[in-house]
Amino acid sequence: MIFNQFKFDFYLRKLHSLTGIFPLGLFLFEHLLVNSTALYGETAFNQAVKYLHSIPFLWALELFLIALPLSCHALLGIIIALQAVNSPVKYRYMRNWMFYLQRISGLIMFSFLIYHLLNLKFNPRLAGLAMYEKVVAQFSSPGGIIIYALGLACALFHFTNGLWGFAVNWGIITGPRAQKIFGSFTIALFLIASFFGFRIMFAFINQ
């Protein structure tokens, strides 16, 4: 296959690693920050969304700081995932499993983001609703809850686990002991972020 023959050079892999941290991290931070206002009710959430949309040149910030870098990361990540060959069943050490789950979570998250954006922007059933009502509508069925729970879990895992790869790839964390400690830190970060992320999600479900 062409993907097996195509080799990324050193700088492309650095670019993939870098764009996975800052665009995705920025995207997650912005979403969690705004969505956390739902813990204080519908009015607080809609006000936060209104303030976000009032930022000057928001479209440019979203395009150049999130959309383009994230698209670049996704494209490179998909090709890398198709190139990579690893067997977590045959080689059962933890880091091999984490690498495998990183690929799977990335593909699921990419599909979820497309679904999420298309559903919010182009679903005729949501036309004319305030943003809070649009988000609440996503959880109106068990299927919707499962989709968003899976998307949230994959996004948080992909980012927190990606921190380990970024730190190692850029030479920030070196040596087996340091890498093991930092790996434990990223797992703890994933669990903490998941707790807050699902707490926010249930604020919309239990409204």
CSV table of C-alpha atoms in Angstrom, one decimal:
chain,number,residue,atom,x,y,z
A,1,MET,CA,0.0,0.0,0.0
A,2,ILE,CA,1.1,3.6,-0.7
A,3,PHE,CA,0.7,4.4,3.0
A,4,ASN,CA,3.2,1.7,3.9
A,5,GLN,CA,5.7,3.2,1.4
A,6,PHE,CA,5.3,6.8,2.4
A,7,LYS,CA,7.7,7.8,5.1
A,8,PHE,CA,7.4,11.0,7.1
A,9,ASP,CA,10.6,12.8,7.7
A,10,PHE,CA,11.7,14.0,11.1
A,11,TYR,CA,10.1,17.5,10.9
A,12,LEU,CA,6.7,16.2,9.8
A,13,ARG,CA,6.6,14.0,12.8
A,14,LYS,CA,7.6,16.9,15.0
A,15,LEU,CA,4.8,19.0,13.4
A,16,HIS,CA,2.3,16.2,14.0
A,17,SER,CA,3.3,16.0,17.7
A,18,LEU,CA,3.2,19.8,18.1
A,19,THR,CA,-0.1,20.4,16.5
A,20,GLY,CA,-1.6,17.6,18.6
A,21,ILE,CA,-0.9,19.4,21.8
A,22,PHE,CA,-1.7,23.1,21.2
A,23,PRO,CA,-4.7,23.0,18.8
A,24,LEU,CA,-6.3,20.0,20.6
A,25,GLY,CA,-5.4,21.4,24.0
A,26,LEU,CA,-6.8,24.8,23.1
A,27,PHE,CA,-9.9,23.2,21.7
A,28,LEU,CA,-10.5,21.1,24.8
A,29,PHE,CA,-9.7,23.9,27.2
A,30,GLU,CA,-12.1,26.3,25.5
A,31,HIS,CA,-14.9,23.7,25.3
A,32,LEU,CA,-14.5,22.6,28.9
A,33,LEU,CA,-14.3,26.1,30.2
A,34,VAL,CA,-17.4,27.3,28.3
A,35,ASN,CA,-19.4,24.1,29.0
A,36,SER,CA,-18.5,24.2,32.7
A,37,THR,CA,-20.7,27.3,33.0
A,38,ALA,CA,-23.7,24.9,32.5
A,39,LEU,CA,-23.1,23.8,36.1
A,40,TYR,CA,-24.6,27.2,37.0
A,41,GLY,CA,-27.6,26.9,34.7
A,42,GLU,CA,-28.9,27.8,31.3
A,43,THR,CA,-28.5,31.6,31.6
A,44,ALA,CA,-24.8,31.3,32.7
A,45,PHE,CA,-24.1,29.0,29.8
A,46,ASN,CA,-25.8,31.1,27.1
A,47,GLN,CA,-24.0,34.2,28.4
A,48,ALA,CA,-20.7,32.5,28.2
A,49,VAL,CA,-21.4,31.4,24.6
A,50,LYS,CA,-22.5,35.0,23.8
A,51,TYR,CA,-19.3,36.4,25.2
A,52,LEU,CA,-17.2,33.9,23.3
A,53,HIS,CA,-19.0,34.8,20.0
A,54,SER,CA,-18.4,38.5,20.7
A,55,ILE,CA,-14.6,38.2,20.6
A,56,PRO,CA,-13.2,40.3,17.7
A,57,PHE,CA,-12.0,38.2,14.8
A,58,LEU,CA,-13.1,35.0,16.4
A,59,TRP,CA,-13.4,33.3,13.0
A,60,ALA,CA,-9.8,34.0,12.3
A,61,LEU,CA,-8.7,32.6,15.7
A,62,GLU,CA,-10.8,29.5,15.2
A,63,LEU,CA,-9.5,29.1,11.7
A,64,PHE,CA,-5.7,29.6,12.3
A,65,LEU,CA,-5.3,28.5,15.9
A,66,ILE,CA,-7.7,25.5,15.9
A,67,ALA,CA,-9.2,24.4,12.6
A,68,LEU,CA,-6.1,24.4,10.3
A,69,PRO,CA,-3.6,23.0,12.8
A,70,LEU,CA,-6.1,20.4,14.0
A,71,SER,CA,-6.9,19.4,10.4
A,72,CYS,CA,-3.2,19.1,9.8
A,73,HIS,CA,-2.8,16.9,12.9
A,74,ALA,CA,-5.8,14.8,11.9
A,75,LEU,CA,-4.5,14.2,8.4
A,76,LEU,CA,-1.0,13.3,9.5
A,77,GLY,CA,-2.4,11.1,12.3
A,78,ILE,CA,-4.7,9.1,10.0
A,79,ILE,CA,-1.8,8.3,7.7
A,80,ILE,CA,0.5,7.4,10.6
A,81,ALA,CA,-2.3,5.2,12.0
A,82,LEU,CA,-2.6,3.4,8.7
A,83,GLN,CA,1.2,3.1,8.5
A,84,ALA,CA,1.8,1.8,12.0
A,85,VAL,CA,2.1,-1.9,12.7
A,86,ASN,CA,1.8,-2.9,16.4
A,87,SER,CA,0.2,-5.9,18.1
A,88,PRO,CA,-0.9,-5.2,21.7
A,89,VAL,CA,-1.9,-8.9,21.9
A,90,LYS,CA,1.5,-10.2,20.9
A,91,TYR,CA,3.5,-7.5,22.7
A,92,ARG,CA,1.6,-6.9,25.8
A,93,TYR,CA,3.7,-4.2,27.5
A,94,MET,CA,1.8,-1.1,28.6
A,95,ARG,CA,3.3,1.5,26.2
A,96,ASN,CA,2.4,-0.7,23.2
A,97,TRP,CA,-1.2,-0.7,24.4
A,98,MET,CA,-1.2,3.0,24.9
A,99,PHE,CA,0.1,3.6,21.4
A,100,TYR,CA,-2.6,1.3,20.0
A,101,LEU,CA,-5.3,3.1,22.0
A,102,GLN,CA,-3.9,6.4,20.9
A,103,ARG,CA,-4.5,5.5,17.3
A,104,ILE,CA,-8.0,4.1,18.0
A,105,SER,CA,-9.1,7.1,20.1
A,106,GLY,CA,-7.8,9.5,17.5
A,107,LEU,CA,-9.9,7.9,14.7
A,108,ILE,CA,-13.0,7.8,17.0
A,109,MET,CA,-12.5,11.4,18.1
A,110,PHE,CA,-12.0,12.6,14.5
A,111,SER,CA,-15.3,10.9,13.5
A,112,PHE,CA,-17.0,12.4,16.5
A,113,LEU,CA,-15.9,15.9,15.8
A,114,ILE,CA,-17.3,15.7,12.3
A,115,TYR,CA,-20.6,14.4,13.6
A,116,HIS,CA,-20.7,17.0,16.4
A,117,LEU,CA,-20.1,20.0,14.1
A,118,LEU,CA,-22.5,18.8,11.4
A,119,ASN,CA,-25.2,18.0,13.9
A,120,LEU,CA,-25.0,21.4,15.7
A,121,LYS,CA,-24.8,23.5,12.5
A,122,PHE,CA,-27.0,21.7,10.0
A,123,ASN,CA,-29.5,19.6,11.9
A,124,PRO,CA,-32.9,21.2,10.9
A,125,ARG,CA,-34.5,20.0,14.2
A,126,LEU,CA,-32.1,22.4,16.1
A,127,ALA,CA,-32.7,25.4,13.9
A,128,GLY,CA,-33.7,28.5,16.0
A,129,LEU,CA,-32.8,27.0,19.3
A,130,ALA,CA,-30.4,28.7,21.8
A,131,MET,CA,-27.1,26.9,22.2
A,132,TYR,CA,-28.0,25.5,25.6
A,133,GLU,CA,-31.1,23.9,24.1
A,134,LYS,CA,-29.0,22.6,21.2
A,135,VAL,CA,-26.6,20.9,23.6
A,136,VAL,CA,-29.4,19.5,25.8
A,137,ALA,CA,-31.0,18.0,22.7
A,138,GLN,CA,-27.8,16.0,22.0
A,139,PHE,CA,-28.6,14.0,25.2
A,140,SER,CA,-32.3,13.4,24.6
A,141,SER,CA,-31.7,9.8,23.8
A,142,PRO,CA,-29.5,7.0,25.1
A,143,GLY,CA,-27.8,6.8,21.8
A,144,GLY,CA,-26.8,10.5,22.0
A,145,ILE,CA,-25.5,10.1,25.5
A,146,ILE,CA,-23.3,7.1,24.4
A,147,ILE,CA,-22.0,8.9,21.4
A,148,TYR,CA,-21.0,12.0,23.4
A,149,ALA,CA,-19.6,10.0,26.3
A,150,LEU,CA,-17.4,8.0,23.9
A,151,GLY,CA,-16.3,11.2,22.1
A,152,LEU,CA,-15.5,12.9,25.3
A,153,ALA,CA,-13.5,10.0,26.7
A,154,CYS,CA,-11.5,9.5,23.5
A,155,ALA,CA,-10.7,13.3,23.3
A,156,LEU,CA,-9.5,13.4,26.8
A,157,PHE,CA,-7.5,10.2,26.5
A,158,HIS,CA,-6.0,11.2,23.2
A,159,PHE,CA,-4.8,14.5,24.6
A,160,THR,CA,-3.5,13.4,27.9
A,161,ASN,CA,-1.8,10.3,26.5
A,162,GLY,CA,-0.5,12.5,23.7
A,163,LEU,CA,1.3,14.6,26.2
A,164,TRP,CA,3.6,11.7,27.0
A,165,GLY,CA,4.4,11.2,23.3
A,166,PHE,CA,5.0,14.9,22.9
A,167,ALA,CA,7.3,15.1,25.9
A,168,VAL,CA,9.3,12.1,24.8
A,169,ASN,CA,9.4,13.2,21.1
A,170,TRP,CA,10.7,16.6,21.9
A,171,GLY,CA,13.3,15.4,24.5
A,172,ILE,CA,11.5,17.0,27.4
A,173,ILE,CA,11.3,13.7,29.3
A,174,THR,CA,14.2,11.3,28.9
A,175,GLY,CA,15.2,8.1,30.6
A,176,PRO,CA,13.0,5.1,31.5
A,177,ARG,CA,12.3,6.2,35.1
A,178,ALA,CA,11.3,9.8,34.1
A,179,GLN,CA,9.1,8.4,31.3
A,180,LYS,CA,7.4,6.0,33.6
A,181,ILE,CA,6.7,8.7,36.2
A,182,PHE,CA,5.4,11.1,33.6
A,183,GLY,CA,3.2,8.3,32.1
A,184,SER,CA,1.6,7.8,35.6
A,185,PHE,CA,1.0,11.6,35.7
A,186,THR,CA,-0.8,11.6,32.3
A,187,ILE,CA,-3.0,8.7,33.4
A,188,ALA,CA,-3.9,10.6,36.6
A,189,LEU,CA,-4.6,13.7,34.5
A,190,PHE,CA,-6.9,11.7,32.3
A,191,LEU,CA,-8.9,10.5,35.2
A,192,ILE,CA,-9.2,13.9,36.8
A,193,ALA,CA,-10.2,15.5,33.5
A,194,SER,CA,-12.7,12.8,32.9
A,195,PHE,CA,-14.3,13.4,36.2
A,196,PHE,CA,-14.8,17.1,35.5
A,197,GLY,CA,-15.7,16.4,31.8
A,198,PHE,CA,-18.5,13.9,32.7
A,199,ARG,CA,-19.7,16.1,35.6
A,200,ILE,CA,-20.2,18.9,33.0
A,201,MET,CA,-21.9,16.5,30.6
A,202,PHE,CA,-24.4,15.4,33.2
A,203,ALA,CA,-25.2,19.0,33.9
A,204,PHE,CA,-26.9,19.0,30.5
A,205,ILE,CA,-28.5,15.6,30.9
A,206,ASN,CA,-30.0,16.4,34.3
A,207,GLN,CA,-31.2,19.9,33.5
